[in-house]
């Protein structure tokens, strides 16, 4: 038998002990609109690239999970390639029909900035992107989204957060990183590294999950173990999650999620190069170029916030989790089912099955969304199911949303039971 045989499964209780109760966070945070649902989940990745599998000492799944938990990497720089295939149609035509900036306004508000991270980083939800990352402790981080003819960067240096979009020559600045103007803690960033994705996947690993060690790999020139996470339940759209864990540091180097239907992975997020040397201090310096339009975070109307880069030590995790739970309660959200079959239920306040705000611009957005869905009927009445390769959402005609990484049939069954 191979030294990394798939029967080396860690019992659910042991996994939960290692996580120290981190399952208090909701498994899925589902935005109000279906497009938001798909974007926020950003799936996970194709096969591991490497030249041969390294020969590493045997390790159990529990030990590998503990290795991830104990990882104390605070300085690194590298390049991450992210490829996402949620099966969404091309949104370019919709953007042309609504006018430039219409989609970003739907996320950031009409008075938003093109450099505002809350809307710009949503681009990671589709296609293939190259992201450069650098970290020096909890208070210095930089993330740059490299495009064909432009670059977008988010830089945190102490309490200051700058974001700069070279294409539009606009910048976004916020002080007091991680807090709203009224003092409430801001949500966590859009995930952009294998570590971000791995943390989310391990939160979902409970008694409904099989966790095993599945051999070794070489990623970005580093020897790594592969942790394989598989749902035991039927009815979920998730097939498997594979995480390549650096054998020396315990840092996740690559994250892969394949759907239950098979085929190409939903997302590939992995380092193509990485260094654990301390980045130069100048990496985190930023001065807006001459002529740059600068938007201050407190100038944005509504519920705008300063983005807080990933806290490597996780010291803000408890505050984030409590904030997320309270927000869900305030929105009247509830969950049904368990494990990978969890379904989030909430009310959009929009009758007719069109998410709130989607009727703007002459109903173009609402009409577009409805054209993507399958109309269904049941004991709940009627509604529309919007599908991606990972997340499905049923919006009933009374505005109730049922969403999760589950099949269309599971959503309809849940809606029938809820009436």
Coordinates of C-alpha atoms in Angstrom, one line a residue:
X1 CA 0.0 0.0 0.0
X2 CA 1.3 3.5 -0.9
X3 CA 2.4 5.6 2.1
X4 CA -0.3 8.1 1.4
X5 CA -3.2 5.8 0.9
X6 CA -6.7 7.4 0.9
X7 CA -7.8 5.3 3.9
X8 CA -5.8 7.5 6.2
X9 CA -8.9 9.4 7.2
X10 CA -9.1 11.7 10.2
X11 CA -12.3 11.4 12.3
X12 CA -14.5 14.5 12.4
X13 CA -13.9 15.0 16.1
X14 CA -10.2 15.2 15.7
X15 CA -10.5 17.7 12.9
X16 CA -12.8 19.8 15.1
X17 CA -10.3 19.7 18.0
X18 CA -7.6 21.0 15.8
X19 CA -9.7 23.9 14.6
X20 CA -10.3 25.1 18.2
X21 CA -14.0 25.8 17.6
X22 CA -13.5 27.9 14.4
X23 CA -16.7 26.3 13.0
X24 CA -18.6 29.1 14.7
X25 CA -18.4 31.0 11.4
X26 CA -21.1 30.3 8.9
X27 CA -20.1 27.9 6.2
X28 CA -21.5 30.0 3.4
X29 CA -22.0 33.8 3.3
X30 CA -24.5 34.4 0.6
X31 CA -25.0 37.9 -0.8
X32 CA -28.4 39.2 -1.8
X33 CA -28.0 39.0 -5.6
X34 CA -27.3 35.8 -7.5
X35 CA -24.3 37.4 -9.2
X36 CA -22.9 38.1 -5.8
X37 CA -23.5 34.6 -4.7
X38 CA -21.5 33.2 -7.6
X39 CA -18.7 35.7 -7.2
X40 CA -18.2 35.4 -3.5
X41 CA -17.8 31.6 -3.6
X42 CA -15.0 31.7 -6.2
X43 CA -14.7 28.0 -6.5
X44 CA -11.3 26.3 -6.4
X45 CA -8.6 24.5 -8.9
X46 CA -7.2 22.1 -11.7
X47 CA -4.5 19.6 -11.3
X48 CA -1.2 20.3 -9.5
X49 CA 1.6 21.2 -11.8
X50 CA 5.0 19.9 -10.9
X51 CA 7.9 17.8 -12.1
X52 CA 7.5 14.5 -10.2
X53 CA 6.2 13.8 -6.7
X54 CA 8.8 14.3 -3.9
X55 CA 9.5 11.6 -1.4
X56 CA 8.5 12.9 2.0
X57 CA 8.0 11.3 5.4
X58 CA 4.6 9.8 6.1
X59 CA 2.1 12.2 7.7
X60 CA -1.5 11.7 8.9
X61 CA -4.4 13.9 7.9
X62 CA -4.7 15.2 11.5
X63 CA -1.0 16.0 11.6
X64 CA -1.2 17.8 8.3
X65 CA -4.2 19.9 9.4
X66 CA -2.2 20.7 12.6
X67 CA 0.8 21.7 10.5
X68 CA -1.5 24.2 8.6
X69 CA -2.8 25.6 11.9
X70 CA 0.7 26.0 13.4
X71 CA 2.1 27.7 10.3
X72 CA 3.6 31.0 11.4
X73 CA 4.7 32.5 8.1
X74 CA 4.7 36.3 8.4
X75 CA 7.1 37.3 5.6
X76 CA 6.6 36.2 2.0
X77 CA 6.3 37.4 -1.6
X78 CA 5.2 35.6 -4.7
X79 CA 2.9 35.2 -7.7
X80 CA -0.4 33.5 -7.6
X81 CA -2.3 32.3 -10.6
X82 CA -6.1 32.1 -10.2
X83 CA -8.3 30.5 -12.8
X84 CA -12.0 30.5 -12.1
X85 CA -14.7 28.7 -14.1
X86 CA -18.1 29.0 -12.5
X87 CA -19.9 28.5 -15.8
X88 CA -21.2 32.0 -15.9
X89 CA -22.0 33.7 -19.2
X90 CA -20.0 36.6 -20.6
X91 CA -21.2 39.7 -18.8
X92 CA -19.6 42.0 -21.3
X93 CA -22.8 42.5 -23.3
X94 CA -24.7 43.4 -20.3
X95 CA -22.1 46.0 -19.3
X96 CA -22.2 47.5 -22.8
X97 CA -26.0 47.7 -22.7
X98 CA -26.1 49.5 -19.3
X99 CA -23.2 51.8 -19.9
X100 CA -19.7 52.0 -18.5
X101 CA -19.4 51.4 -14.8
X102 CA -23.0 50.2 -14.3
X103 CA -22.0 46.8 -13.0
X104 CA -19.4 48.2 -10.6
X105 CA -21.9 50.7 -9.4
X106 CA -24.3 47.9 -8.5
X107 CA -21.6 46.7 -6.1
X108 CA -20.0 49.9 -4.9
X109 CA -22.7 52.4 -5.3
X110 CA -23.1 55.2 -7.8
X111 CA -20.7 57.5 -5.9
X112 CA -18.0 54.8 -5.7
X113 CA -14.5 54.8 -6.9
X114 CA -13.1 52.6 -9.7
X115 CA -10.3 51.8 -7.3
X116 CA -12.6 50.7 -4.4
X117 CA -11.4 47.1 -3.5
X118 CA -15.0 46.0 -2.7
X119 CA -15.9 46.1 -6.4
X120 CA -12.5 45.8 -8.2
X121 CA -11.5 42.5 -6.6
X122 CA -14.8 40.9 -7.8
X123 CA -13.0 40.4 -11.1
X124 CA -11.3 37.4 -9.6
X125 CA -14.7 35.6 -9.8
X126 CA -14.2 34.8 -13.5
X127 CA -11.4 34.0 -15.9
X128 CA -7.7 33.7 -15.3
X129 CA -5.7 36.3 -13.3
X130 CA -2.2 36.8 -12.1
X131 CA -1.9 38.2 -8.6
X132 CA 1.3 39.3 -6.9
X133 CA 1.3 39.2 -3.1
X134 CA 3.7 40.4 -0.4
X135 CA 3.4 40.3 3.4
X136 CA 5.5 41.5 6.2
X137 CA 3.6 40.8 9.4
X138 CA 0.0 41.7 10.2
X139 CA 0.2 45.4 9.3
X140 CA 2.0 45.3 5.9
X141 CA 0.5 43.6 2.9
X142 CA 0.3 44.3 -0.8
X143 CA -1.9 42.6 -3.4
X144 CA -1.5 43.5 -7.1
X145 CA -3.9 42.3 -9.8
X146 CA -1.8 42.3 -13.0
X147 CA -3.7 42.8 -16.2
X148 CA -2.7 43.1 -19.9
X149 CA -2.1 46.8 -20.0
X150 CA -2.7 47.9 -16.4
X151 CA -2.2 47.0 -12.8
X152 CA -4.5 47.3 -9.7
X153 CA -2.9 47.2 -6.3
X154 CA -4.2 47.2 -2.7
X155 CA -1.5 48.2 -0.1
X156 CA -1.9 48.2 3.6
X157 CA 0.8 49.9 5.7
X158 CA -0.1 50.2 9.3
X159 CA -3.5 51.8 9.7
X160 CA -3.5 53.1 6.1
X161 CA -5.0 51.3 3.1
X162 CA -4.4 52.5 -0.4
X163 CA -5.8 51.0 -3.6
X164 CA -4.7 52.2 -7.0
X165 CA -6.1 51.5 -10.5
X166 CA -3.6 52.4 -13.2
X167 CA -6.2 52.0 -16.0
X168 CA -8.5 54.8 -14.6
X169 CA -5.7 56.6 -12.7
X170 CA -7.9 56.5 -9.6
X171 CA -6.9 55.8 -6.0
X172 CA -8.9 54.9 -2.9
X173 CA -7.6 55.7 0.5
X174 CA -8.9 54.7 4.0
X175 CA -7.4 55.2 7.4
X176 CA -8.2 53.0 10.5
X177 CA -7.9 49.8 8.4
X178 CA -10.7 47.4 9.0
X179 CA -13.4 49.6 10.4
X180 CA -16.5 51.3 9.1
X181 CA -17.1 55.0 9.8
X182 CA -19.4 54.0 12.7
X183 CA -16.6 51.8 14.2
X184 CA -18.0 48.4 13.2
X185 CA -15.5 45.8 12.0
X186 CA -15.3 45.4 8.2
X187 CA -15.8 42.1 6.5
X188 CA -12.8 40.1 5.5
X189 CA -11.2 40.5 2.1
X190 CA -12.1 38.7 -1.1
X191 CA -10.0 35.5 -0.9
X192 CA -7.0 35.7 -3.2
X193 CA -4.4 33.2 -2.0
X194 CA -4.4 29.4 -1.4
X195 CA -4.3 30.1 2.4
X196 CA -7.5 32.1 2.2
X197 CA -9.3 29.3 0.4
X198 CA -7.9 26.6 2.6
X199 CA -9.2 28.3 5.8
X200 CA -12.7 28.4 4.3
X201 CA -12.6 24.7 3.3
X202 CA -11.3 23.5 6.7
X203 CA -14.2 25.4 8.4
X204 CA -16.6 23.1 6.5
X205 CA -14.8 19.9 7.4
X206 CA -17.1 18.1 9.9
X207 CA -18.7 14.7 10.4
X208 CA -20.1 15.0 6.8
X209 CA -16.5 15.2 5.4
X210 CA -13.7 12.7 4.6
X211 CA -10.2 14.2 5.1
X212 CA -7.2 12.3 3.9
X213 CA -3.6 12.7 2.8
X214 CA -3.4 12.1 -1.0
X215 CA 0.3 11.9 -1.8
X216 CA 2.8 14.7 -2.5
X217 CA 3.4 17.4 -5.1
X218 CA 5.8 20.1 -6.0
X219 CA 4.4 23.6 -6.3
X220 CA 6.4 26.7 -7.1
X221 CA 9.6 24.7 -6.6
X222 CA 8.5 23.6 -3.0
X223 CA 7.9 20.1 -1.8
X224 CA 4.3 19.7 -0.5
X225 CA 1.8 17.2 0.9
X226 CA -1.7 17.1 -0.6
X227 CA -4.7 17.2 1.7
X228 CA -7.9 15.8 0.1
X229 CA -11.3 16.9 1.4
X230 CA -14.4 15.1 0.1
X231 CA -18.0 15.5 1.1
X232 CA -19.6 12.2 2.3
X233 CA -23.1 13.5 1.5
X234 CA -24.9 13.3 -1.8
X235 CA -26.8 16.3 -3.2
X236 CA -23.9 18.7 -2.9
X237 CA -22.3 20.2 -6.0
X238 CA -18.8 20.0 -4.4
X239 CA -16.8 17.0 -5.6
X240 CA -13.5 17.4 -3.9
X241 CA -11.0 20.0 -2.5
X242 CA -7.3 19.4 -2.7
X243 CA -4.8 21.6 -0.8
X244 CA -1.1 21.4 -1.4
X245 CA 0.7 22.2 1.9
X246 CA 4.3 23.3 2.0
X247 CA 6.2 20.5 3.7
X248 CA 8.5 22.8 5.6
X249 CA 6.4 25.8 6.6
X250 CA 2.8 24.4 6.6
X251 CA 1.6 27.2 4.3
X252 CA -1.0 26.2 1.7
X253 CA 0.6 26.7 -1.7
X254 CA -2.2 25.5 -4.0
X255 CA -6.0 25.0 -3.6
X256 CA -8.2 23.0 -6.0
X257 CA -11.9 22.5 -6.0
X258 CA -13.6 20.2 -8.5
X259 CA -17.4 19.9 -8.9
X260 CA -19.4 16.8 -8.3
X261 CA -20.3 16.8 -12.0
X262 CA -16.7 16.3 -13.0
X263 CA -14.8 18.1 -15.8
X264 CA -12.5 21.1 -15.3
X265 CA -12.0 22.4 -11.8
X266 CA -14.1 25.4 -10.7
X267 CA -11.0 27.3 -9.7
X268 CA -7.2 26.9 -9.7
X269 CA -5.4 29.1 -7.1
X270 CA -1.8 28.4 -6.7
X271 CA 1.6 30.0 -6.3
X272 CA 3.8 29.9 -9.4
X273 CA 6.7 31.4 -7.5
X274 CA 7.2 32.1 -3.8
X275 CA 9.9 33.4 -1.5
X276 CA 9.9 33.5 2.3
X277 CA 12.4 36.3 2.6
X278 CA 11.3 39.7 4.1
X279 CA 10.0 42.0 1.3
X280 CA 11.7 45.4 0.9
X281 CA 10.1 48.1 3.1
X282 CA 9.5 50.2 0.0
X283 CA 7.1 47.5 -1.3
X284 CA 4.5 48.9 1.0
X285 CA 5.0 52.6 0.3
X286 CA 2.5 54.4 -2.0
X287 CA 2.2 57.9 -3.2
X288 CA -0.6 58.7 -5.8
X289 CA 0.9 59.6 -9.2
X290 CA 0.4 63.2 -10.3
X291 CA -3.1 63.8 -11.6
X292 CA -4.6 60.8 -9.8
X293 CA -8.2 61.2 -8.6
X294 CA -8.2 60.2 -4.9
X295 CA -11.4 59.1 -3.1
X296 CA -11.3 58.9 0.7
X297 CA -13.1 56.0 2.2
X298 CA -15.3 58.2 4.4
X299 CA -16.5 60.1 1.3
X300 CA -18.4 57.1 0.0
X301 CA -22.1 57.1 0.7
X302 CA -24.0 54.2 2.4
X303 CA -22.4 51.2 3.9
X304 CA -18.9 51.6 2.5
X305 CA -15.9 50.2 4.3
X306 CA -12.1 50.1 4.4
X307 CA -10.9 46.7 3.3
X308 CA -8.8 44.9 5.9
X309 CA -6.0 42.7 4.4
X310 CA -5.7 39.1 5.7
X311 CA -4.6 38.9 9.3
X312 CA -2.0 36.1 9.1
X313 CA -2.2 35.4 12.9
X314 CA -6.0 35.3 12.7
X315 CA -6.4 37.8 15.7
X316 CA -9.4 39.4 14.1
X317 CA -11.1 36.2 13.2
X318 CA -13.4 36.1 16.2
X319 CA -14.5 39.7 15.6
X320 CA -15.2 38.9 12.0
X321 CA -17.2 35.8 12.9
X322 CA -19.3 37.6 15.4
X323 CA -19.9 40.5 13.1
X324 CA -21.0 38.0 10.3
X325 CA -23.3 36.1 12.6
X326 CA -25.0 39.3 13.7
X327 CA -25.4 40.6 10.2
X328 CA -27.0 37.3 9.2
X329 CA -29.4 37.5 12.2
X330 CA -30.3 41.1 11.3
X331 CA -31.0 40.2 7.7
X332 CA -33.4 37.4 8.9
X333 CA -31.2 34.7 7.4
X334 CA -31.4 31.1 8.6
X335 CA -29.8 27.8 7.5
X336 CA -31.3 24.4 6.9
X337 CA -29.6 21.1 6.4
X338 CA -26.1 20.3 7.6
X339 CA -22.5 20.0 6.3
X340 CA -22.0 20.5 2.6
X341 CA -25.8 20.3 2.1
X342 CA -26.4 23.5 4.1
X343 CA -28.8 25.9 2.4
X344 CA -29.0 29.6 3.4
X345 CA -32.5 31.1 3.4
X346 CA -33.3 34.8 3.4
X347 CA -35.7 37.4 2.1
X348 CA -34.5 39.9 -0.6
X349 CA -37.6 42.1 -0.1
X350 CA -38.2 42.0 -3.8
X351 CA -41.4 40.3 -5.1
X352 CA -41.4 38.9 -8.6
X353 CA -38.0 37.1 -8.2
X354 CA -35.8 40.0 -9.1
X355 CA -33.2 40.9 -6.5
X356 CA -33.4 44.3 -4.9
X357 CA -31.8 46.9 -7.1
X358 CA -31.8 44.8 -10.2
X359 CA -34.8 46.6 -11.7
X360 CA -32.6 49.7 -12.3
X361 CA -31.7 50.9 -15.7
X362 CA -35.0 50.0 -17.3
X363 CA -35.0 46.5 -15.9
X364 CA -32.0 45.5 -18.0
X365 CA -30.3 43.8 -15.0
X366 CA -33.4 42.0 -13.9
X367 CA -34.2 40.8 -17.3
X368 CA -30.7 39.6 -17.8
X369 CA -30.7 37.6 -14.5
X370 CA -34.1 36.1 -15.3
X371 CA -32.9 35.0 -18.7
X372 CA -30.2 32.9 -17.0
X373 CA -32.5 30.9 -14.8
X374 CA -34.8 27.9 -15.0
X375 CA -38.4 28.6 -14.0
X376 CA -39.7 26.1 -11.5
X377 CA -43.0 25.4 -9.6
X378 CA -43.9 23.6 -6.4
X379 CA -45.7 23.9 -3.1
X380 CA -43.9 27.2 -2.6
X381 CA -45.5 28.6 -5.7
X382 CA -43.1 29.5 -8.5
X383 CA -39.6 30.9 -8.9
X384 CA -36.4 30.8 -10.8
X385 CA -33.3 28.7 -10.2
X386 CA -30.0 30.4 -11.1
X387 CA -27.1 28.0 -11.5
X388 CA -23.3 28.0 -11.6
X389 CA -21.1 25.0 -11.5
X390 CA -20.8 25.3 -7.8
X391 CA -23.5 27.5 -6.2
X392 CA -27.2 27.3 -7.1
X393 CA -29.9 29.7 -5.9
X394 CA -33.7 29.6 -6.0
X395 CA -35.5 32.9 -5.9
X396 CA -39.2 32.5 -5.3
X397 CA -41.7 35.0 -6.7
X398 CA -42.3 36.3 -3.1
X399 CA -38.6 37.2 -2.9
X400 CA -37.3 34.4 -0.7
X401 CA -33.9 33.0 -1.6
X402 CA -32.6 29.5 -1.1
X403 CA -28.9 29.2 -1.9
X404 CA -26.0 26.8 -1.4
X405 CA -23.5 24.4 -2.9
X406 CA -26.4 22.0 -3.6
X407 CA -28.3 20.7 -6.6
X408 CA -31.4 22.3 -8.1
X409 CA -33.6 19.5 -6.8
X410 CA -32.3 20.1 -3.2
X411 CA -33.3 23.7 -3.4
X412 CA -36.8 23.0 -4.7
X413 CA -37.3 20.3 -1.9
X414 CA -36.2 22.9 0.7
X415 CA -38.5 25.5 -0.6
X416 CA -41.4 23.0 -0.6
X417 CA -40.6 22.1 3.0
X418 CA -40.4 25.7 4.0
X419 CA -44.0 26.5 3.0

